Backbone as JSON Lines, residues from 0, in Angstrom:
{"i":0,"aa":"M","n":[79.6,110.4,177.11],"ca":[78.4,110.45,177.08],"c":[78.03,111.48,176.65]}
{"i":1,"aa":"N","n":[76.82,111.74,175.72],"ca":[76.1,112.42,174.99],"c":[75.2,113.14,175.74]}
{"i":2,"aa":"V","n":[74.86,114.46,174.92],"ca":[73.69,115.54,175.74],"c":[72.37,114.42,175.55]}
{"i":3,"aa":"K","n":[71.87,114.7,176.7],"ca":[70.62,113.92,177.1],"c":[68.93,114.76,177.14]}
{"i":4,"aa":"Y","n":[67.77,114.4,176.38],"ca":[66.88,115.17,177.21],"c":[65.99,113.99,177.3]}
{"i":5,"aa":"K","n":[65.0,114.62,178.51],"ca":[64.14,113.68,179.25],"c":[63.34,113.1,178.75]}
{"i":6,"aa":"I","n":[62.42,111.89,178.75],"ca":[61.13,111.43,178.09],"c":[60.28,110.92,179.42]}
{"i":7,"aa":"D","n":[59.5,110.2,179.12],"ca":[58.15,109.47,180.13],"c":[58.57,108.68,180.57]}
{"i":8,"aa":"S","n":[58.21,108.31,182.01],"ca":[58.63,107.53,182.85],"c":[58.35,106.34,182.38]}
{"i":9,"aa":"V","n":[58.68,105.02,182.21],"ca":[58.41,104.0,182.08],"c":[59.17,102.91,183.27]}
{"i":10,"aa":"S","n":[58.28,101.43,183.02],"ca":[59.1,100.39,183.52],"c":[60.46,99.63,183.43]}
{"i":11,"aa":"I","n":[61.07,99.42,184.09],"ca":[62.51,98.94,183.56],"c":[62.44,97.81,182.18]}
{"i":12,"aa":"Q","n":[61.31,97.17,182.36],"ca":[60.89,95.94,181.16],"c":[60.45,96.79,179.95]}
{"i":13,"aa":"D","n":[59.5,98.01,180.18],"ca":[59.14,98.92,179.02],"c":[60.45,99.02,178.25]}
{"i":14,"aa":"Y","n":[61.17,99.66,179.61],"ca":[62.89,99.88,178.58],"c":[63.07,99.51,178.18]}
{"i":15,"aa":"L","n":[63.71,98.08,178.48],"ca":[64.62,97.52,177.68],"c":[64.17,96.78,176.33]}
{"i":16,"aa":"E","n":[62.76,96.47,176.28],"ca":[61.77,96.15,175.27],"c":[62.22,97.42,174.02]}
{"i":17,"aa":"G","n":[61.83,98.9,174.74],"ca":[62.07,99.73,173.99],"c":[63.29,99.75,173.26]}
{"i":18,"aa":"E","n":[64.31,99.43,173.81],"ca":[65.24,100.11,173.48],"c":[65.8,98.96,172.42]}
{"i":19,"aa":"L","n":[65.38,97.73,171.99],"ca":[65.26,96.84,171.02],"c":[65.15,96.84,169.73]}
{"i":20,"aa":"Q","n":[63.66,97.98,169.93],"ca":[63.02,98.53,168.6],"c":[63.41,99.97,167.83]}
{"i":21,"aa":"S","n":[64.38,100.92,169.27],"ca":[64.53,102.36,168.89],"c":[65.5,102.32,168.14]}
{"i":22,"aa":"E","n":[65.48,103.4,167.3],"ca":[67.11,103.63,166.03],"c":[67.61,104.67,167.4]}
{"i":23,"aa":"I","n":[67.65,105.43,168.35],"ca":[67.95,106.22,169.36],"c":[67.91,105.62,171.09]}
{"i":24,"aa":"K","n":[69.39,105.73,170.92],"ca":[69.71,104.99,172.67],"c":[69.18,105.68,173.77]}
{"i":25,"aa":"H","n":[68.76,105.34,174.68],"ca":[68.06,105.94,175.96],"c":[69.0,105.6,177.06]}
{"i":26,"aa":"E","n":[68.92,106.25,178.16],"ca":[69.49,105.96,179.29],"c":[68.19,105.77,180.46]}
{"i":27,"aa":"Y","n":[68.47,104.7,181.67],"ca":[67.31,104.81,182.35],"c":[67.41,105.03,183.89]}
{"i":28,"aa":"I","n":[67.2,106.26,184.69],"ca":[67.89,106.68,185.63],"c":[66.48,106.93,186.74]}
{"i":29,"aa":"D","n":[66.54,106.48,187.75],"ca":[65.23,106.94,188.64],"c":[64.02,106.6,187.91]}
{"i":30,"aa":"G","n":[63.68,105.87,187.39],"ca":[62.23,105.48,186.18],"c":[62.1,106.46,185.27]}
{"i":31,"aa":"Q","n":[63.47,107.46,185.19],"ca":[62.94,108.33,183.81],"c":[63.83,107.72,182.46]}
{"i":32,"aa":"V","n":[63.4,107.82,181.51],"ca":[64.01,107.6,180.11],"c":[64.92,108.72,179.83]}
{"i":33,"aa":"Y","n":[65.97,108.88,179.28],"ca":[66.83,109.93,178.76],"c":[67.15,109.6,177.26]}
{"i":34,"aa":"A","n":[66.71,110.58,176.44],"ca":[67.6,109.86,174.97],"c":[68.77,110.58,175.25]}
{"i":35,"aa":"M","n":[69.5,110.02,174.35],"ca":[71.47,110.15,173.95],"c":[71.27,111.02,172.3]}
{"i":36,"aa":"A","n":[71.61,112.13,172.47],"ca":[72.17,112.63,170.91],"c":[73.1,112.27,170.89]}
{"i":37,"aa":"G","n":[73.9,112.43,169.5],"ca":[75.01,112.33,168.75],"c":[75.87,112.83,169.32]}
{"i":38,"aa":"A","n":[77.21,112.27,168.95],"ca":[78.65,112.67,169.6],"c":[79.35,113.27,168.32]}
{"i":39,"aa":"S","n":[80.33,114.27,168.79],"ca":[81.39,115.16,168.22],"c":[82.36,114.46,167.48]}
{"i":40,"aa":"T","n":[83.16,114.84,166.65],"ca":[84.04,113.97,165.82],"c":[84.71,113.9,167.18]}
{"i":41,"aa":"N","n":[85.5,114.97,167.79],"ca":[86.37,114.17,168.79],"c":[86.26,113.45,169.58]}
{"i":42,"aa":"H","n":[84.75,113.74,169.91],"ca":[84.48,112.27,171.22],"c":[84.7,110.93,170.05]}
{"i":43,"aa":"N","n":[84.23,111.16,169.25],"ca":[84.31,109.64,168.67],"c":[85.56,109.2,168.32]}
{"i":44,"aa":"R","n":[86.51,110.14,167.56],"ca":[87.94,109.94,167.55],"c":[88.62,109.3,168.51]}
{"i":45,"aa":"I","n":[88.57,109.46,169.74],"ca":[88.84,109.94,171.15],"c":[88.24,107.81,171.37]}
{"i":46,"aa":"V","n":[87.02,107.51,171.17],"ca":[86.33,106.38,171.69],"c":[87.03,105.61,170.56]}
{"i":47,"aa":"A","n":[87.29,105.51,169.54],"ca":[88.12,104.94,168.4],"c":[89.04,104.34,168.75]}
{"i":48,"aa":"N","n":[90.28,105.45,169.09],"ca":[91.47,105.0,169.41],"c":[91.42,104.12,170.98]}
{"i":49,"aa":"I","n":[90.81,104.21,171.99],"ca":[90.82,103.88,172.89],"c":[90.45,102.54,172.43]}
{"i":50,"aa":"L","n":[89.27,102.16,172.11],"ca":[88.81,101.16,171.61],"c":[89.82,100.28,170.48]}
{"i":51,"aa":"S","n":[90.65,100.83,169.91],"ca":[91.74,100.15,168.73],"c":[92.7,99.38,170.02]}
{"i":52,"aa":"A","n":[93.59,100.08,170.91],"ca":[94.31,99.91,171.72],"c":[93.78,98.66,172.65]}
{"i":53,"aa":"L","n":[92.49,98.74,173.24],"ca":[92.1,97.45,173.94],"c":[91.57,96.55,172.99]}
{"i":54,"aa":"H","n":[91.05,96.32,171.88],"ca":[91.23,94.91,171.02],"c":[92.71,94.9,171.11]}
{"i":55,"aa":"A","n":[93.28,95.23,170.43],"ca":[95.03,94.61,170.42],"c":[95.39,93.67,171.1]}
{"i":56,"aa":"K","n":[95.08,94.41,172.67],"ca":[95.47,94.32,174.12],"c":[94.88,92.83,174.37]}
{"i":57,"aa":"L","n":[93.29,92.53,173.98],"ca":[92.5,91.58,174.67],"c":[92.26,90.63,173.94]}
{"i":58,"aa":"R","n":[92.84,90.55,172.58],"ca":[92.87,89.5,171.72],"c":[93.06,87.9,171.89]}
{"i":59,"aa":"K","n":[92.13,86.92,172.05],"ca":[92.4,85.86,172.54],"c":[92.79,85.74,174.15]}
{"i":60,"aa":"T","n":[91.93,86.62,174.7],"ca":[91.78,86.75,176.32],"c":[90.01,86.78,176.37]}
{"i":61,"aa":"P","n":[89.83,86.19,177.79],"ca":[88.33,86.16,178.08],"c":[87.69,87.59,178.3]}
{"i":62,"aa":"C","n":[88.45,88.58,178.14],"ca":[87.97,89.63,178.59],"c":[87.68,90.38,176.82]}
{"i":63,"aa":"E","n":[86.51,91.38,176.88],"ca":[86.64,91.7,175.57],"c":[85.78,93.54,175.39]}
{"i":64,"aa":"P","n":[86.38,94.41,174.71],"ca":[86.2,96.03,174.96],"c":[84.57,95.88,174.19]}
{"i":65,"aa":"F","n":[83.62,96.74,174.22],"ca":[82.43,97.47,173.73],"c":[82.41,98.8,173.74]}
{"i":66,"aa":"A","n":[81.94,99.1,172.76],"ca":[81.75,100.74,172.73],"c":[80.05,100.88,173.27]}
{"i":67,"aa":"S","n":[79.61,102.01,172.87],"ca":[78.31,102.42,173.63],"c":[77.27,101.82,173.23]}
{"i":68,"aa":"D","n":[77.14,100.53,172.94],"ca":[75.76,99.98,172.68],"c":[75.45,98.62,173.79]}
{"i":69,"aa":"M","n":[76.32,98.74,174.38],"ca":[76.09,97.94,175.46],"c":[75.98,98.62,176.97]}
{"i":70,"aa":"K","n":[74.75,98.23,177.1],"ca":[74.23,98.95,178.72],"c":[74.55,98.39,180.16]}
{"i":71,"aa":"V","n":[75.1,99.25,181.07],"ca":[75.68,98.76,182.46],"c":[74.31,98.91,183.15]}
{"i":72,"aa":"R","n":[73.84,98.2,183.64],"ca":[73.4,98.33,184.52],"c":[73.57,98.0,186.49]}
{"i":73,"aa":"V","n":[73.41,99.22,187.29],"ca":[73.58,99.55,188.27],"c":[72.48,99.86,188.97]}
{"i":74,"aa":"A","n":[72.12,98.44,190.16],"ca":[70.61,98.8,190.8],"c":[69.82,98.56,189.92]}
{"i":75,"aa":"D","n":[68.77,99.36,189.63],"ca":[67.53,99.95,189.04],"c":[68.17,100.72,187.53]}
{"i":76,"aa":"D","n":[68.77,101.02,187.55],"ca":[69.16,101.98,186.33],"c":[70.49,101.72,185.08]}
{"i":77,"aa":"F","n":[70.11,102.18,183.73],"ca":[70.74,101.19,183.07],"c":[72.03,102.86,182.16]}
{"i":78,"aa":"Y","n":[72.91,102.7,181.83],"ca":[74.0,103.45,181.85],"c":[74.34,102.91,180.16]}
{"i":79,"aa":"Y","n":[74.82,103.93,179.17],"ca":[75.73,103.29,177.97],"c":[76.87,103.98,178.65]}
{"i":80,"aa":"P","n":[78.03,103.61,178.79],"ca":[79.43,104.0,178.63],"c":[79.99,104.02,177.63]}
{"i":81,"aa":"D","n":[80.88,104.93,177.36],"ca":[81.27,105.37,175.91],"c":[81.93,103.97,175.8]}
{"i":82,"aa":"V","n":[83.2,103.67,176.27],"ca":[83.72,102.14,176.27],"c":[83.68,101.41,177.86]}
{"i":83,"aa":"L","n":[83.96,100.51,177.8],"ca":[83.57,99.34,178.91],"c":[84.84,97.76,178.38]}
{"i":84,"aa":"V","n":[84.89,96.99,179.55],"ca":[85.59,95.76,179.07],"c":[85.22,95.57,180.21]}
{"i":85,"aa":"V","n":[84.8,93.94,179.24],"ca":[83.87,92.83,180.24],"c":[84.71,91.45,180.37]}
{"i":86,"aa":"C","n":[84.63,90.44,181.22],"ca":[85.27,89.26,181.04],"c":[84.24,88.31,181.03]}
{"i":87,"aa":"N","n":[84.65,87.06,180.27],"ca":[83.85,85.92,180.14],"c":[82.34,86.47,180.13]}
{"i":88,"aa":"H","n":[81.84,87.29,179.21],"ca":[80.69,87.9,179.15],"c":[79.53,86.79,178.72]}
{"i":89,"aa":"Q","n":[78.37,86.37,178.83],"ca":[77.09,85.97,178.24],"c":[76.39,86.66,177.85]}
{"i":90,"aa":"G","n":[76.15,86.7,176.58],"ca":[75.31,87.37,175.76],"c":[73.87,87.63,176.47]}
{"i":91,"aa":"N","n":[72.62,88.34,176.48],"ca":[71.75,88.56,176.88],"c":[70.71,89.22,175.28]}
{"i":92,"aa":"D","n":[69.51,89.07,175.54],"ca":[68.58,89.67,174.42],"c":[68.94,91.11,174.7]}
{"i":93,"aa":"Y","n":[69.09,92.13,175.65],"ca":[68.98,93.2,175.81],"c":[70.64,93.67,175.79]}
{"i":94,"aa":"G","n":[71.12,93.28,175.75],"ca":[72.76,93.85,175.33],"c":[72.88,94.87,176.85]}
{"i":95,"aa":"V","n":[72.81,94.15,177.91],"ca":[73.04,94.12,179.56],"c":[74.34,93.2,180.17]}
{"i":96,"aa":"T","n":[75.4,94.16,180.75],"ca":[75.6,93.47,181.77],"c":[75.79,94.31,183.08]}
{"i":97,"aa":"G","n":[76.35,93.61,184.32],"ca":[76.07,94.27,185.28],"c":[77.64,94.05,185.96]}
{"i":98,"aa":"A","n":[78.8,93.93,185.17],"ca":[79.88,93.49,185.73],"c":[80.94,93.74,184.92]}
{"i":99,"aa":"P","n":[81.14,94.9,184.54],"ca":[82.29,95.49,183.75],"c":[83.6,95.72,184.69]}
{"i":100,"aa":"I","n":[84.34,95.64,184.3],"ca":[85.82,95.38,185.06],"c":[86.73,96.58,184.77]}
{"i":101,"aa":"L","n":[86.53,97.81,183.73],"ca":[86.65,98.95,183.06],"c":[85.87,99.95,182.43]}
{"i":102,"aa":"I","n":[85.32,100.89,182.69],"ca":[84.5,101.95,182.14],"c":[85.65,103.18,181.34]}
{"i":103,"aa":"V","n":[85.4,103.46,180.21],"ca":[85.84,104.81,179.91],"c":[84.61,105.83,179.74]}
{"i":104,"aa":"E","n":[84.71,106.99,180.07],"ca":[83.63,108.14,179.45],"c":[84.6,109.07,179.08]}
{"i":105,"aa":"V","n":[83.78,109.85,177.62],"ca":[84.35,111.17,177.07],"c":[83.47,112.15,177.51]}
{"i":106,"aa":"L","n":[84.09,113.53,177.9],"ca":[83.46,113.86,178.65],"c":[82.84,115.35,177.53]}
{"i":107,"aa":"S","n":[81.97,116.1,177.93],"ca":[81.51,117.16,176.92],"c":[81.1,118.74,177.99]}
{"i":108,"aa":"K","n":[81.17,119.37,177.56],"ca":[80.58,120.62,178.32],"c":[79.16,120.41,179.01]}
{"i":109,"aa":"A","n":[78.15,119.56,178.44],"ca":[76.7,119.72,177.96],"c":[76.68,118.46,179.04]}
{"i":110,"aa":"T","n":[77.67,117.7,179.18],"ca":[77.49,116.25,180.15],"c":[78.28,116.16,181.41]}
{"i":111,"aa":"R","n":[79.27,117.19,181.75],"ca":[80.25,116.84,182.3],"c":[79.73,116.68,183.97]}
{"i":112,"aa":"K","n":[78.66,117.49,184.2],"ca":[78.25,117.68,185.27],"c":[77.47,115.96,185.87]}
{"i":113,"aa":"I","n":[76.48,115.3,185.27],"ca":[76.22,114.52,185.47],"c":[77.74,113.33,185.25]}
{"i":114,"aa":"D","n":[78.38,113.18,184.51],"ca":[79.21,112.2,184.21],"c":[80.09,112.31,185.34]}
{"i":115,"aa":"Q","n":[80.46,113.66,186.13],"ca":[81.57,113.69,186.9],"c":[80.54,113.27,188.71]}
{"i":116,"aa":"T","n":[79.39,113.33,188.51],"ca":[78.58,113.36,189.97],"c":[77.96,111.89,189.86]}
{"i":117,"aa":"L","n":[76.53,111.87,188.92],"ca":[75.97,110.66,188.91],"c":[76.41,109.44,188.54]}
{"i":118,"aa":"K","n":[76.71,109.43,187.66],"ca":[77.21,108.31,187.22],"c":[78.55,107.78,187.45]}
{"i":119,"aa":"R","n":[79.5,108.77,188.27],"ca":[80.65,108.29,188.65],"c":[80.4,107.48,189.48]}
{"i":120,"aa":"Q","n":[79.38,107.98,190.93],"ca":[79.07,107.66,192.36],"c":[78.42,106.11,191.56]}
{"i":121,"aa":"A","n":[77.28,105.7,190.52],"ca":[77.0,104.25,190.12],"c":[77.94,103.47,189.67]}
{"i":122,"aa":"Y","n":[78.69,104.07,188.97],"ca":[79.48,102.94,188.5],"c":[80.84,102.65,189.4]}
{"i":123,"aa":"Q","n":[80.91,103.6,190.27],"ca":[82.0,103.39,191.44],"c":[81.22,102.17,192.55]}
{"i":124,"aa":"S","n":[80.1,102.18,192.45],"ca":[79.14,101.26,193.22],"c":[79.28,99.83,193.03]}
{"i":125,"aa":"L","n":[79.73,99.55,191.54],"ca":[79.68,98.4,191.41],"c":[81.02,97.59,191.62]}
{"i":126,"aa":"E","n":[81.09,96.42,192.27],"ca":[81.72,95.76,193.19],"c":[82.99,95.07,192.03]}
{"i":127,"aa":"S","n":[82.74,94.9,190.34],"ca":[83.32,94.14,189.61],"c":[84.44,95.49,188.97]}
{"i":128,"aa":"L","n":[83.91,96.81,189.35],"ca":[84.74,97.58,188.0],"c":[85.75,97.9,188.9]}
{"i":129,"aa":"Q","n":[87.16,97.94,188.21],"ca":[88.33,97.98,188.93],"c":[88.96,99.3,188.54]}
{"i":130,"aa":"E","n":[88.62,99.86,187.46],"ca":[88.9,101.14,187.04],"c":[88.29,101.86,186.13]}
{"i":131,"aa":"Y","n":[88.22,103.12,186.38],"ca":[86.97,104.14,185.67],"c":[87.91,105.18,185.21]}
{"i":132,"aa":"V","n":[88.15,105.32,184.12],"ca":[88.83,106.52,183.36],"c":[87.44,107.63,182.67]}
{"i":133,"aa":"V","n":[88.17,109.04,182.48],"ca":[87.36,110.13,182.12],"c":[88.09,110.94,181.39]}
{"i":134,"aa":"I","n":[88.04,110.95,180.32],"ca":[88.76,111.83,179.4],"c":[87.84,112.93,178.94]}
{"i":135,"aa":"E","n":[88.8,114.04,179.03],"ca":[88.3,115.24,178.23],"c":[88.58,115.61,176.72]}
{"i":136,"aa":"Q","n":[87.85,115.91,175.86],"ca":[87.74,116.37,174.62],"c":[88.08,117.26,174.16]}
{"i":137,"aa":"D","n":[87.71,118.38,174.85],"ca":[88.41,119.68,174.22],"c":[89.56,120.33,174.83]}
{"i":138,"aa":"F","n":[90.1,119.82,176.09],"ca":[91.48,120.01,176.04],"c":[92.02,118.52,176.76]}
{"i":139,"aa":"V","n":[93.26,118.15,176.69],"ca":[94.01,116.7,177.32],"c":[94.02,116.95,178.71]}
{"i":140,"aa":"D","n":[93.11,115.8,179.33],"ca":[93.28,115.33,180.52],"c":[92.77,114.09,180.39]}
{"i":141,"aa":"V","n":[93.49,113.23,180.92],"ca":[92.84,111.7,181.17],"c":[93.05,111.51,182.97]}
{"i":142,"aa":"E","n":[92.29,111.38,183.29],"ca":[91.78,111.0,184.76],"c":[91.68,109.27,184.93]}
{"i":143,"aa":"I","n":[92.29,108.95,185.57],"ca":[91.85,107.39,186.07],"c":[91.76,107.63,187.45]}
{"i":144,"aa":"C","n":[91.12,106.63,187.78],"ca":[90.39,106.18,189.48],"c":[90.53,104.69,189.34]}
{"i":145,"aa":"R","n":[91.03,104.2,190.38],"ca":[90.86,102.9,190.73],"c":[90.22,102.78,192.06]}
{"i":146,"aa":"Q","n":[89.76,101.32,192.06],"ca":[89.1,100.85,193.42],"c":[90.42,100.86,194.24]}
{"i":147,"aa":"K","n":[91.58,100.22,194.22],"ca":[92.31,99.5,195.06],"c":[92.82,101.16,195.98]}
{"i":148,"aa":"N","n":[92.86,102.14,195.16],"ca":[93.02,103.72,195.63],"c":[92.2,104.1,196.19]}
{"i":149,"aa":"H","n":[90.93,103.51,196.3],"ca":[89.94,104.21,197.13],"c":[88.95,105.07,196.07]}
{"i":150,"aa":"W","n":[89.05,105.47,194.57],"ca":[89.09,105.86,193.56],"c":[89.57,107.43,193.86]}
{"i":151,"aa":"Q","n":[90.65,107.64,194.08],"ca":[91.65,108.9,194.16],"c":[91.85,109.08,192.74]}
{"i":152,"aa":"S","n":[91.71,110.27,192.39],"ca":[92.47,110.52,190.92],"c":[93.78,110.68,190.44]}
{"i":153,"aa":"E","n":[93.83,110.6,189.2],"ca":[95.4,110.71,188.64],"c":[95.23,110.99,187.69]}
{"i":154,"aa":"H","n":[96.05,111.86,187.12],"ca":[95.71,112.6,185.5],"c":[97.1,112.69,185.22]}
{"i":155,"aa":"Y","n":[96.5,112.37,183.81],"ca":[97.6,112.03,182.8],"c":[97.49,113.25,181.39]}
{"i":156,"aa":"F","n":[98.75,113.89,180.78],"ca":[99.07,114.33,179.52],"c":[99.37,114.07,178.9]}
{"i":157,"aa":"M","n":[100.04,114.77,177.49],"ca":[100.32,114.99,176.52],"c":[101.89,114.04,176.96]}
{"i":158,"aa":"G","n":[102.39,113.11,176.61],"ca":[103.99,112.82,176.91],"c":[104.01,111.7,178.1]}
{"i":159,"aa":"D","n":[103.04,111.26,178.41],"ca":[102.62,110.61,179.36],"c":[102.07,109.27,178.98]}
{"i":160,"aa":"E","n":[102.09,108.06,179.35],"ca":[101.79,107.15,179.49],"c":[100.72,106.48,180.29]}
{"i":161,"aa":"L","n":[99.57,106.4,179.65],"ca":[98.14,105.69,180.78],"c":[98.39,103.92,180.91]}
{"i":162,"aa":"H","n":[98.28,103.5,182.16],"ca":[98.66,101.8,182.63],"c":[96.97,101.76,183.1]}
{"i":163,"aa":"L","n":[96.44,100.63,182.14],"ca":[95.29,100.48,182.37],"c":[95.56,98.92,183.41]}
{"i":164,"aa":"E","n":[95.84,98.86,184.67],"ca":[96.3,98.04,185.51],"c":[95.42,96.82,185.49]}
{"i":165,"aa":"T","n":[94.47,96.95,185.32],"ca":[92.9,95.99,185.31],"c":[93.77,95.35,184.03]}
{"i":166,"aa":"I","n":[93.76,95.16,182.77],"ca":[94.26,94.58,181.76],"c":[95.66,94.51,181.14]}
{"i":167,"aa":"D","n":[96.57,95.38,182.27],"ca":[97.91,95.4,181.59],"c":[97.96,96.63,180.0]}
{"i":168,"aa":"C","n":[97.47,97.06,180.03],"ca":[97.58,97.79,178.97],"c":[98.29,99.27,178.81]}
{"i":169,"aa":"R","n":[99.09,99.55,178.22],"ca":[99.74,100.87,178.84],"c":[99.39,101.38,176.64]}
{"i":170,"aa":"I","n":[98.64,102.72,177.5],"ca":[98.41,103.43,176.2],"c":[98.89,105.14,176.24]}
{"i":171,"aa":"P","n":[100.19,105.66,175.11],"ca":[100.69,107.06,175.18],"c":[99.06,107.64,175.22]}
{"i":172,"aa":"V","n":[99.44,108.92,176.08],"ca":[98.19,109.76,175.89],"c":[98.35,110.34,174.41]}
{"i":173,"aa":"E","n":[99.29,110.4,173.71],"ca":[99.03,111.02,172.39],"c":[98.47,110.09,171.65]}
{"i":174,"aa":"M","n":[98.74,109.05,171.45],"ca":[97.97,107.82,170.89],"c":[95.91,107.68,170.97]}
{"i":175,"aa":"I","n":[95.67,108.51,172.47],"ca":[94.4,108.52,172.83],"c":[93.83,109.67,171.68]}
{"i":176,"aa":"Y","n":[94.92,110.82,172.1],"ca":[94.35,112.22,171.13],"c":[94.81,111.99,169.68]}
{"i":177,"aa":"E","n":[95.07,111.0,169.62],"ca":[95.41,110.75,167.72],"c":[94.05,111.63,166.61]}
{"i":178,"aa":"R","n":[94.47,112.53,166.27],"ca":[93.69,113.21,165.11],"c":[92.72,114.03,165.71]}
{"i":179,"aa":"V","n":[92.78,113.9,167.09],"ca":[91.85,114.96,167.86],"c":[92.22,116.68,167.36]}
{"i":180,"aa":"E","n":[91.26,117.43,167.66],"ca":[91.5,118.97,166.98],"c":[90.82,119.35,168.12]}
{"i":181,"aa":"N","n":[92.32,119.61,169.1],"ca":[91.87,121.16,170.21],"c":[93.7,121.85,170.62]}
{"i":182,"aa":"E","n":[92.86,122.76,171.0],"ca":[94.29,124.04,171.54],"c":[95.69,122.93,171.87]}
{"i":183,"aa":"D","n":[95.35,121.92,172.63],"ca":[96.5,121.43,173.87],"c":[97.11,120.19,172.68]}
{"i":184,"aa":"V","n":[96.01,119.64,171.71],"ca":[96.57,118.89,171.07],"c":[97.71,119.52,169.85]}
{"i":185,"aa":"L","n":[97.28,120.76,169.04],"ca":[97.86,121.5,168.12],"c":[99.12,121.95,168.74]}
{"i":186,"aa":"N","n":[99.15,122.48,169.89],"ca":[100.44,123.01,170.49],"c":[101.71,122.27,170.62]}
{"i":187,"aa":"Y","n":[101.03,120.55,171.35],"ca":[101.83,119.56,171.39],"c":[102.4,119.23,170.4]}
{"i":188,"aa":"L","n":[101.75,119.17,169.4],"ca":[101.96,118.52,167.81],"c":[103.02,119.89,167.32]}
{"i":189,"aa":"E","n":[102.93,121.07,167.42],"ca":[103.61,121.86,167.25],"c":[104.78,121.87,167.62]}
{"i":190,"aa":"Q","n":[104.88,121.9,168.83],"ca":[106.04,121.78,169.81],"c":[106.72,120.55,169.28]}
{"i":191,"aa":"Q","n":[106.71,119.53,168.87],"ca":[106.85,118.12,168.32],"c":[107.89,118.52,167.25]}
{"i":192,"aa":"A","n":[107.21,118.98,166.15],"ca":[107.37,119.51,165.05],"c":[108.62,120.22,165.45]}
{"i":193,"aa":"S","n":[108.73,120.96,165.94],"ca":[109.52,122.14,166.17],"c":[111.05,121.58,166.62]}
{"i":194,"aa":"A","n":[110.5,120.4,167.37],"ca":[111.98,119.53,168.17],"c":[112.52,118.92,167.5]}
{"i":195,"aa":"M","n":[111.92,118.36,166.27],"ca":[112.36,117.38,165.01],"c":[113.3,118.82,164.46]}
{"i":196,"aa":"Q","n":[113.01,119.56,164.35],"ca":[113.51,120.57,162.89],"c":[114.77,120.76,163.79]}
{"i":197,"aa":"N","n":[114.86,121.07,164.95],"ca":[116.04,121.83,165.61],"c":[116.99,120.29,165.82]}
{"i":198,"aa":"E","n":[116.59,119.78,165.75],"ca":[117.5,117.93,165.75],"c":[118.34,117.95,164.62]}
{"i":199,"aa":"N","n":[117.33,118.41,163.66],"ca":[117.85,118.19,162.27],"c":[118.89,119.28,161.84]}
């Protein structure tokens, strides 16, 4: 999720109609419209890496991944997750779904609070949602919460493999952070390079 700033209150219908015309995406929370700012390079790299793995896994299945252009409706609120997976999706004019089985959010300093509180609670109220993944971009930490485990958190780091059970997709954490530039990633790559030199 990206940095937001608040705009005047509008009706749901006006919000949905406005999104069709707007060049900027907005989320709709408690009757208020919030504009979404652009994402960082690391954010975009993580999203691209996740989407690549999901596309490869879900080819020729009834499920498909979407990036942040697909809105999720929770009661009367509308959110743009960074990545989501929907099965048997029936397209609609407004790009809205209410039944994702998997949602991924990439955190930033500016959005951590709302992603970890308001949006987490909203997403986890969805009956369809089986897994919620939260990824840090400034350091290495992949958190996954599963409905079947009462949304308890599990954390994964470099050298681990993330298993998205809902779609039986395994993604090495190293792949999630491919090309991402932060201290944890750089240290890990240096350790890997040093280990290879020692073997030779």
